[in-house]
Amino acid sequence: MTSIEQSDQTPPFSAISGALQQALRSWDFLEWLPIGVYVCDLAGAIVLHNKRAVELWGRAPLPGESETAFWLSSHSAVISGPMGGQTLPVTNGPVSDLLTDGRPVRDREYVIQRPNGTRATFLANLDPLFDDKGRVIGGVNCFQDITRRKRVETIRRERERQFRDLLEALPVSVYTTDPEGRLTFYNKAAATMWGQGPDLNDKGWCESWALFLPDGAPMRQANCLMGTGFGDEPAPEIEAQLERPDGTRVPFIAYPTLLRDKAGTPIGAVNMMVDISERKQAEVEQKTLMDELNHRVKNTLATVQSVASQTFRKAQVPFEIRDLFERRIFALSKAHNQLSSTRWTSADLRSLAAEILEPYQDGDGDSPTLRIAIDGPSVDLAPHAALTIAMALNELATNAAKYGALSVPSGQVTLEWKIEQGGDPRLVMDWREAGGPPVVRPQASGFGTRFVERGMAQQLKGSVELDFNPAGLRCRVTIPLAGNGAT
């Protein structure tokens, strides 16, 4: 220990020195501690230190060396504030500062440079020492090496910065919430989409907006899962509308995902919101165009039918031919109506067959006297396949009404289909007639027969088997669904 001079503001030296020495006699256990510990007297001289302190410093203090001189020789800097803050050079020893104001120091970080050139970060906690009369007789500094932890924290902060930079660069809205659904982060795209940048860690995300369902109905807060994810369930996309502060609404699709820690405990949620305003506008424009197109096509078919009717009448074309032509226009019109209802994406085979064959039925749809029985699974046909099959069914029904089972009251027709799996799925349709006049193979193929055989083969890349059995005509059609089914 070094001696200190007596001043007018301190008790006699012998009293302070003796009290400090007496206090330090019971500190032999310091050598057992895994942290660095040293003690300074009132003059700021280092009077006691353990081996761990020397290991952390990289050298032992010289006899009588003051703490301030020792720290300045190691080019020390202090990171002010608990666990980080502003970096400042050390102008005085830590304990010397403590002795100046007499207040303990908690969780102060220091950076020193050892004699070998390496740097270390220490976390220090300092306390004044008192004698039995409550007078300050020195100070103690307990510090530990947190260099590795600071390095890990630096890496983590850098990764977090890179991750946030990545989120900021995304052109879609991204935000995160805590387990209660309160906002913890959002990128610039989100603030632009929302029309404002709400405060973080305040209200829950779902509480910050007026939300609406796609049809415009208000969304109940209890049903808002965009702030906390879906738990253990897979998170499906959510379509909704958000009302900005200026009253405008933004349609969006949300993709919420629950976040968990390593133990599986929910720690929040991340959500990506995609503004679909342009898509919705495009859908409206597309619907308008499709409605206009459908209207014009219907008018065109009606015009063709009217012109043909007038032409046939003036040319004294037999009624049978006029009726045949009008039925073909009718089949095209029914197929067109089916496709129009789905914006020309597909047509259901069952609905299509029911509409095409409805004029050939006896009674209403619930009557047991139906002449044509229809059975088969739901199949979505591509537009070109729907038109071809509609025309083929019309030709088969027309032929049955003129020459086959539907030409007599006792005749019956069965239309069935199924999907055969295998290498490539295939649609297999069976048209079977029974109870009609004996079937005779025609000497020459008419338009209907040629269309059924060639249309299915050429346009749908399928195969057709026509069996002119005297007991009743049978037509078996097999077409691949690849290219003919709706996707």
XYZ file of C-alpha atoms in Angstrom:
487
model
C 0.000 0.000 0.000
C 1.091 3.565 -0.576
C 0.879 6.388 1.934
C -1.388 9.390 1.458
C -1.021 12.912 2.663
C -3.346 14.268 5.252
C -5.622 17.103 4.231
C -7.946 19.408 6.136
C -10.983 17.613 4.727
C -9.976 14.049 5.770
C -9.566 12.354 9.166
C -6.027 11.709 10.505
C -4.033 9.448 8.188
C -3.363 6.849 10.833
C -7.080 6.355 11.429
C -7.978 5.947 7.736
C -4.952 3.833 6.925
C -5.549 1.528 9.871
C -9.226 1.168 9.071
C -8.501 0.352 5.448
C -5.833 -2.188 6.373
C -8.164 -3.822 8.869
C -10.920 -4.032 6.211
C -8.575 -5.650 3.705
C -7.304 -8.411 6.004
C -10.519 -10.390 5.484
C -10.245 -10.211 1.680
C -7.990 -13.183 1.088
C -10.860 -14.926 -0.655
C -10.488 -12.461 -3.565
C -7.854 -14.754 -5.089
C -10.546 -17.384 -5.523
C -12.884 -15.175 -7.540
C -13.165 -15.507 -11.370
C -13.500 -11.732 -11.716
C -10.936 -8.979 -11.376
C -11.011 -6.999 -8.131
C -8.840 -4.123 -6.925
C -9.024 -1.550 -4.130
C -7.827 2.053 -4.041
C -7.218 4.269 -1.070
C -8.402 7.849 -0.747
C -5.404 9.094 -2.741
C -6.373 6.870 -5.670
C -3.451 4.433 -5.312
C -4.050 0.741 -6.001
C -3.487 -0.923 -2.625
C -4.869 -4.387 -3.370
C -5.664 -6.492 -6.420
C -6.176 -10.182 -7.136
C -4.482 -12.401 -9.722
C -7.475 -12.369 -12.038
C -7.190 -8.576 -12.310
C -3.578 -8.916 -13.460
C -4.605 -11.556 -16.013
C -7.276 -9.271 -17.424
C -5.038 -6.172 -17.440
C -2.078 -7.967 -18.980
C 0.316 -6.527 -16.377
C 0.459 -5.789 -12.653
C 0.442 -2.199 -11.400
C 3.755 -0.822 -10.148
C 4.220 -0.279 -6.404
C 2.583 2.974 -5.433
C 1.176 3.490 -8.947
C -2.006 5.478 -8.963
C -5.074 4.045 -10.573
C -5.377 6.987 -12.951
C -1.795 6.601 -14.203
C -2.304 2.864 -14.610
C -5.482 3.256 -16.654
C -4.091 6.044 -18.797
C -1.061 3.871 -19.627
C -3.430 1.265 -21.080
C -5.123 3.776 -23.450
C -8.432 3.097 -21.773
C -11.803 4.345 -22.966
C -15.126 4.271 -21.190
C -18.478 3.405 -22.764
C -20.704 5.602 -20.651
C -24.138 4.502 -19.525
C -25.360 1.057 -18.428
C -24.372 -1.571 -20.991
C -23.305 0.783 -23.715
C -23.656 4.308 -25.007
C -21.178 7.049 -25.833
C -17.467 6.150 -26.039
C -15.165 8.598 -24.209
C -11.443 8.510 -23.365
C -10.594 7.946 -19.705
C -9.232 11.078 -18.003
C -9.301 9.669 -14.494
C -9.318 6.259 -12.855
C -12.769 4.682 -12.334
C -12.354 4.437 -8.541
C -10.977 7.957 -8.419
C -14.212 9.150 -10.037
C -16.122 7.113 -7.480
C -14.266 8.717 -4.582
C -15.059 12.166 -5.965
C -18.843 11.862 -5.693
C -19.107 8.824 -3.384
C -21.870 7.164 -5.430
C -21.698 3.540 -6.582
C -21.330 2.858 -10.308
C -23.259 0.043 -11.924
C -22.666 -1.807 -15.199
C -20.155 0.633 -16.666
C -18.234 -0.694 -19.662
C -14.530 0.030 -20.189
C -12.226 -0.797 -23.071
C -8.476 -1.136 -22.412
C -5.498 -1.937 -24.541
C -3.159 -4.516 -23.035
C 0.639 -4.324 -23.342
C 0.529 -6.959 -26.136
C -1.736 -4.730 -28.212
C -4.975 -6.693 -27.742
C -8.077 -4.931 -26.555
C -10.572 -6.105 -23.974
C -13.970 -4.874 -22.822
C -14.710 -4.955 -19.105
C -18.018 -4.623 -17.292
C -17.326 -2.855 -14.013
C -19.269 -2.266 -10.811
C -17.729 0.086 -8.248
C -18.548 0.780 -4.598
C -17.042 3.068 -1.911
C -15.556 1.514 1.253
C -16.434 2.916 4.706
C -14.955 2.591 8.155
C -17.034 1.788 11.223
C -17.908 5.481 11.574
C -19.277 5.729 8.066
C -16.351 7.655 6.614
C -15.116 6.849 3.086
C -11.717 5.167 3.282
C -11.376 3.950 -0.314
C -13.124 2.260 -3.214
C -13.359 -1.170 -4.830
C -13.791 -2.091 -8.492
C -15.138 -5.516 -9.486
C -14.881 -6.154 -13.232
C -15.253 -9.037 -15.654
C -14.173 -9.646 -19.244
C -17.118 -9.335 -21.642
C -15.040 -9.093 -24.828
C -16.478 -12.251 -26.355
C -20.015 -11.280 -25.431
C -19.539 -7.847 -26.980
C -18.199 -9.461 -30.128
C -21.265 -11.686 -30.312
C -23.504 -8.680 -29.693
C -21.744 -6.762 -32.463
C -22.250 -9.640 -34.883
C -25.884 -9.940 -33.858
C -26.463 -6.211 -34.258
C -24.825 -6.292 -37.669
C -27.021 -9.166 -38.745
C -30.084 -7.372 -37.422
C -29.039 -4.243 -39.326
C -28.576 -6.232 -42.529
C -31.908 -7.932 -41.988
C -33.666 -4.615 -41.424
C -31.946 -3.154 -44.484
C -33.235 -6.132 -46.444
C -36.773 -5.605 -45.153
C -36.566 -1.899 -45.930
C -35.506 -2.683 -49.491
C -38.473 -4.973 -50.118
C -41.171 -3.466 -52.355
C -43.927 -5.067 -50.246
C -45.154 -4.155 -46.770
C -43.543 -6.128 -43.938
C -44.043 -5.682 -40.216
C -43.465 -7.624 -37.000
C -45.405 -7.777 -33.753
C -44.858 -9.037 -30.233
C -46.932 -11.952 -28.841
C -49.754 -9.522 -27.967
C -49.892 -8.212 -31.523
C -48.244 -4.821 -30.853
C -46.105 -3.420 -33.647
C -42.350 -3.809 -33.138
C -41.130 -2.998 -36.680
C -42.416 -1.992 -40.092
C -40.645 -0.999 -43.307
C -41.102 2.095 -45.471
C -43.317 0.237 -47.932
C -45.703 -0.569 -45.065
C -45.899 3.066 -43.933
C -46.572 4.135 -47.520
C -49.288 1.534 -47.938
C -50.910 2.367 -44.586
C -50.796 6.101 -45.204
C -48.975 6.731 -41.920
C -46.249 5.405 -39.659
C -47.864 4.347 -36.349
C -45.955 4.332 -33.063
C -44.177 1.109 -32.176
C -44.943 -0.915 -29.053
C -48.214 0.940 -28.651
C -51.527 -0.477 -29.824
C -51.932 -3.827 -31.493
C -51.737 -3.786 -35.287
C -55.333 -4.905 -35.698
C -56.485 -2.157 -33.320
C -54.751 0.570 -35.350
C -56.892 0.310 -38.471
C -60.427 0.011 -39.695
C -60.371 -3.347 -41.441
C -62.937 -4.752 -43.848
C -63.617 -8.058 -45.547
C -63.208 -8.300 -49.347
C -66.935 -7.649 -49.782
C -66.682 -4.415 -47.762
C -68.213 -5.735 -44.531
C -66.387 -4.624 -41.320
C -63.909 -7.149 -39.929
C -64.351 -7.908 -36.242
C -61.258 -7.459 -34.098
C -61.714 -10.972 -32.729
C -61.304 -12.324 -36.250
C -58.160 -10.322 -37.017
C -55.257 -12.763 -37.001
C -52.803 -10.615 -38.965
C -51.090 -9.393 -35.799
C -50.347 -12.687 -34.062
C -50.303 -15.327 -36.814
C -52.188 -18.615 -36.739
C -50.416 -20.579 -34.037
C -49.810 -24.191 -34.917
C -52.038 -24.030 -37.972
C -50.490 -23.269 -41.385
C -51.011 -19.599 -42.129
C -53.254 -19.214 -45.176
C -53.309 -16.021 -47.135
C -55.861 -13.478 -45.902
C -57.607 -11.061 -48.240
C -59.015 -7.919 -46.670
C -59.219 -4.140 -46.981
C -57.512 -1.473 -44.881
C -58.842 2.059 -44.488
C -56.193 4.788 -44.481
C -56.478 7.939 -42.346
C -57.702 9.858 -45.421
C -60.606 7.425 -45.864
C -59.303 5.574 -48.918
C -59.307 1.779 -48.796
C -56.507 -0.513 -49.877
C -57.278 -4.132 -50.807
C -54.462 -6.452 -49.772
C -53.465 -10.058 -49.209
C -51.673 -10.842 -45.932
C -49.341 -13.737 -45.179
C -48.952 -13.893 -41.354
C -46.488 -16.286 -39.729
C -45.971 -16.989 -36.047
C -42.413 -16.568 -34.718
C -41.041 -18.885 -32.035
C -37.817 -19.085 -30.038
C -35.642 -22.201 -29.806
C -37.889 -23.618 -27.090
C -40.963 -23.236 -29.307
C -42.448 -20.395 -27.273
C -44.276 -17.786 -29.392
C -42.326 -14.519 -29.411
C -44.342 -12.613 -31.989
C -45.355 -12.697 -35.616
C -44.184 -11.432 -38.989
C -46.606 -10.444 -41.709
C -46.191 -9.562 -45.351
C -48.946 -7.497 -46.950
C -49.283 -7.269 -50.712
C -51.238 -4.349 -52.133
C -53.599 -5.780 -54.760
C -55.216 -2.505 -55.795
C -53.900 -2.788 -59.351
C -55.000 -6.408 -59.591
C -58.482 -5.525 -58.355
C -58.692 -2.698 -60.859
C -57.525 -5.053 -63.609
C -60.173 -7.575 -62.560
C -62.871 -4.899 -62.786
C -61.642 -3.860 -66.228
C -61.408 -7.479 -67.322
C -64.940 -8.178 -66.125
C -66.190 -5.122 -67.986
C -64.468 -6.281 -71.164
C -65.723 -9.853 -70.718
C -69.282 -8.656 -70.142
C -69.069 -6.513 -73.262
C -67.581 -9.398 -75.243
C -70.230 -11.825 -74.014
C -72.953 -9.343 -74.896
C -71.573 -8.873 -78.379
C -71.128 -12.600 -78.968
C -74.702 -13.265 -77.866
C -75.899 -10.533 -80.183
C -73.775 -11.984 -82.974
C -75.205 -15.483 -82.493
C -78.725 -14.057 -82.385
C -78.017 -12.077 -85.552
C -76.617 -15.158 -87.308
C -79.660 -17.156 -86.282
C -82.031 -14.417 -87.496
C -80.211 -13.917 -90.805
C -80.067 -17.645 -91.408
C -83.763 -18.030 -90.588
C -84.719 -15.263 -93.024
C -82.413 -16.657 -95.702
C -83.709 -20.210 -95.311
C -87.314 -19.004 -95.444
C -86.854 -16.981 -98.635
C -84.841 -19.765 -100.225
C -87.591 -22.206 -99.243
C -85.109 -24.384 -97.351
C -86.899 -27.341 -95.728
C -87.877 -26.851 -92.076
C -85.801 -29.857 -91.084
C -82.594 -28.174 -92.241
C -83.525 -24.856 -90.625
C -84.265 -26.640 -87.358
C -80.973 -28.528 -87.502
C -79.013 -25.306 -88.009
C -80.814 -23.502 -85.202
C -80.141 -26.379 -82.816
C -76.420 -26.109 -83.597
C -76.495 -22.388 -82.887
C -78.399 -23.210 -79.689
C -75.648 -25.633 -78.600
C -72.969 -23.013 -79.221
C -74.986 -20.469 -77.249
C -75.381 -22.793 -74.239
C -71.673 -23.594 -74.198
C -70.927 -19.887 -74.444
C -73.208 -19.136 -71.472
C -71.424 -21.743 -69.371
C -68.019 -20.285 -70.199
C -69.177 -16.712 -69.677
C -70.181 -17.474 -66.085
C -66.559 -18.442 -65.314
C -64.971 -15.682 -67.442
C -63.971 -18.235 -70.034
C -61.829 -20.269 -67.684
C -63.811 -23.530 -67.689
C -67.206 -25.188 -68.040
C -68.638 -27.953 -65.870
C -69.407 -31.040 -67.955
C -72.524 -31.991 -65.982
C -74.095 -28.522 -66.268
C -73.120 -28.304 -69.928
C -74.647 -31.693 -70.795
C -77.856 -30.884 -68.890
C -78.345 -27.623 -70.818
C -77.534 -29.089 -74.236
C -79.839 -32.094 -73.777
C -82.654 -30.287 -71.930
C -84.766 -29.684 -75.097
C -84.805 -33.436 -75.749
C -86.139 -34.384 -72.309
C -89.796 -35.127 -71.564
C -91.102 -33.393 -68.420
C -89.198 -31.174 -65.996
C -85.867 -31.853 -64.384
C -87.415 -33.713 -61.412
C -89.743 -35.894 -63.470
C -89.187 -39.681 -63.510
C -90.116 -39.702 -67.223
C -86.834 -38.141 -68.314
C -85.717 -39.599 -71.634
C -81.998 -38.990 -71.102
C -80.214 -40.137 -67.936
C -77.033 -38.199 -67.163
C -74.444 -39.460 -64.679
C -70.798 -38.673 -64.072
C -68.396 -36.829 -61.768
C -67.738 -33.100 -61.907
C -65.222 -32.296 -64.623
C -64.001 -28.793 -65.485
C -63.407 -28.544 -69.228
C -61.161 -26.051 -70.968
C -63.056 -23.612 -73.264
C -62.128 -25.327 -76.547
C -63.021 -28.754 -75.139
C -66.356 -27.465 -73.793
C -67.365 -26.060 -77.197
C -66.386 -29.259 -79.038
C -68.172 -31.586 -76.600
C -71.271 -29.357 -76.590
C -71.497 -29.578 -80.401
C -70.884 -33.349 -80.313
C -73.646 -33.927 -77.733
C -76.028 -31.819 -79.819
C -75.283 -33.925 -82.929
C -75.832 -37.188 -81.033
C -79.097 -35.923 -79.532
C -80.317 -34.627 -82.901
C -79.549 -37.972 -84.550
C -81.336 -39.837 -81.718
C -84.393 -37.570 -82.105
C -84.563 -38.132 -85.882
C -83.588 -41.774 -86.259
C -82.736 -43.317 -82.898
C -84.102 -43.907 -79.410
C -85.596 -40.421 -78.973
C -87.688 -40.789 -82.131
C -90.166 -43.071 -80.307
C -91.896 -42.642 -76.913
C -90.342 -45.797 -75.441
C -86.742 -44.927 -76.286
C -84.149 -44.076 -73.658
C -80.654 -42.574 -73.764
C -77.949 -42.898 -71.119
C -74.988 -40.527 -70.980
C -72.280 -41.517 -68.523
C -68.691 -40.549 -68.066
C -65.782 -41.296 -65.761
C -62.147 -40.381 -65.320
C -59.631 -43.146 -65.898
C -56.335 -42.681 -64.121
C -53.032 -44.132 -65.191
C -50.124 -42.473 -66.900
C -52.304 -39.537 -67.992
C -55.890 -38.994 -66.773
C -58.503 -39.542 -69.472
C -62.166 -38.624 -69.740
C -64.267 -41.534 -71.002
C -67.831 -40.742 -72.144
C -70.468 -43.329 -73.081
C -73.599 -42.481 -75.078
C -75.970 -45.455 -75.171
C -79.399 -45.657 -76.814
C -82.070 -48.291 -76.147
C -85.723 -48.930 -76.980
C -85.642 -47.212 -80.349
C -86.010 -48.487 -83.931
C -83.427 -51.007 -85.154
C -80.198 -49.195 -85.973
C -78.885 -49.373 -89.506
C -75.402 -48.159 -90.417
C -75.753 -45.236 -92.815
C -74.320 -45.649 -96.298
C -72.677 -42.206 -96.114
C -71.535 -40.173 -93.135
C -73.397 -36.920 -92.555
C -72.095 -33.751 -90.927
C -73.013 -34.925 -87.421
C -71.170 -38.233 -87.703
C -68.119 -36.588 -89.237
C -68.066 -33.910 -86.543
C -68.283 -36.427 -83.700
C -65.556 -38.627 -85.138
C -63.190 -36.024 -86.551
C -63.862 -33.202 -84.117
C -63.022 -35.311 -81.090
C -59.963 -36.818 -82.753
C -58.522 -33.686 -84.339
C -59.472 -30.927 -81.903
C -59.241 -32.882 -78.631
C -56.695 -35.533 -79.678
C -59.101 -38.233 -78.536
C -60.638 -41.363 -79.991
C -64.244 -42.195 -80.928
C -65.861 -45.637 -81.221
C -69.250 -45.644 -82.962
C -71.148 -48.936 -82.624
C -74.248 -49.159 -84.869
C -75.722 -52.049 -82.910
C -79.296 -52.819 -84.055
C -80.439 -52.655 -80.405
C -79.199 -49.110 -80.067
C -76.387 -46.763 -81.067
C -73.408 -46.559 -78.753
C -70.723 -43.889 -78.899
C -67.661 -44.179 -76.682
C -65.365 -41.149 -76.555
C -61.974 -41.089 -74.860
C -60.049 -37.819 -74.610
C -56.969 -36.909 -72.577
C -57.598 -34.346 -69.852
C -54.127 -32.886 -70.336
C -54.783 -29.825 -72.473
C -58.561 -30.319 -72.392
C -59.245 -29.960 -68.684
C -59.290 -26.604 -66.898
C -56.164 -25.789 -64.913
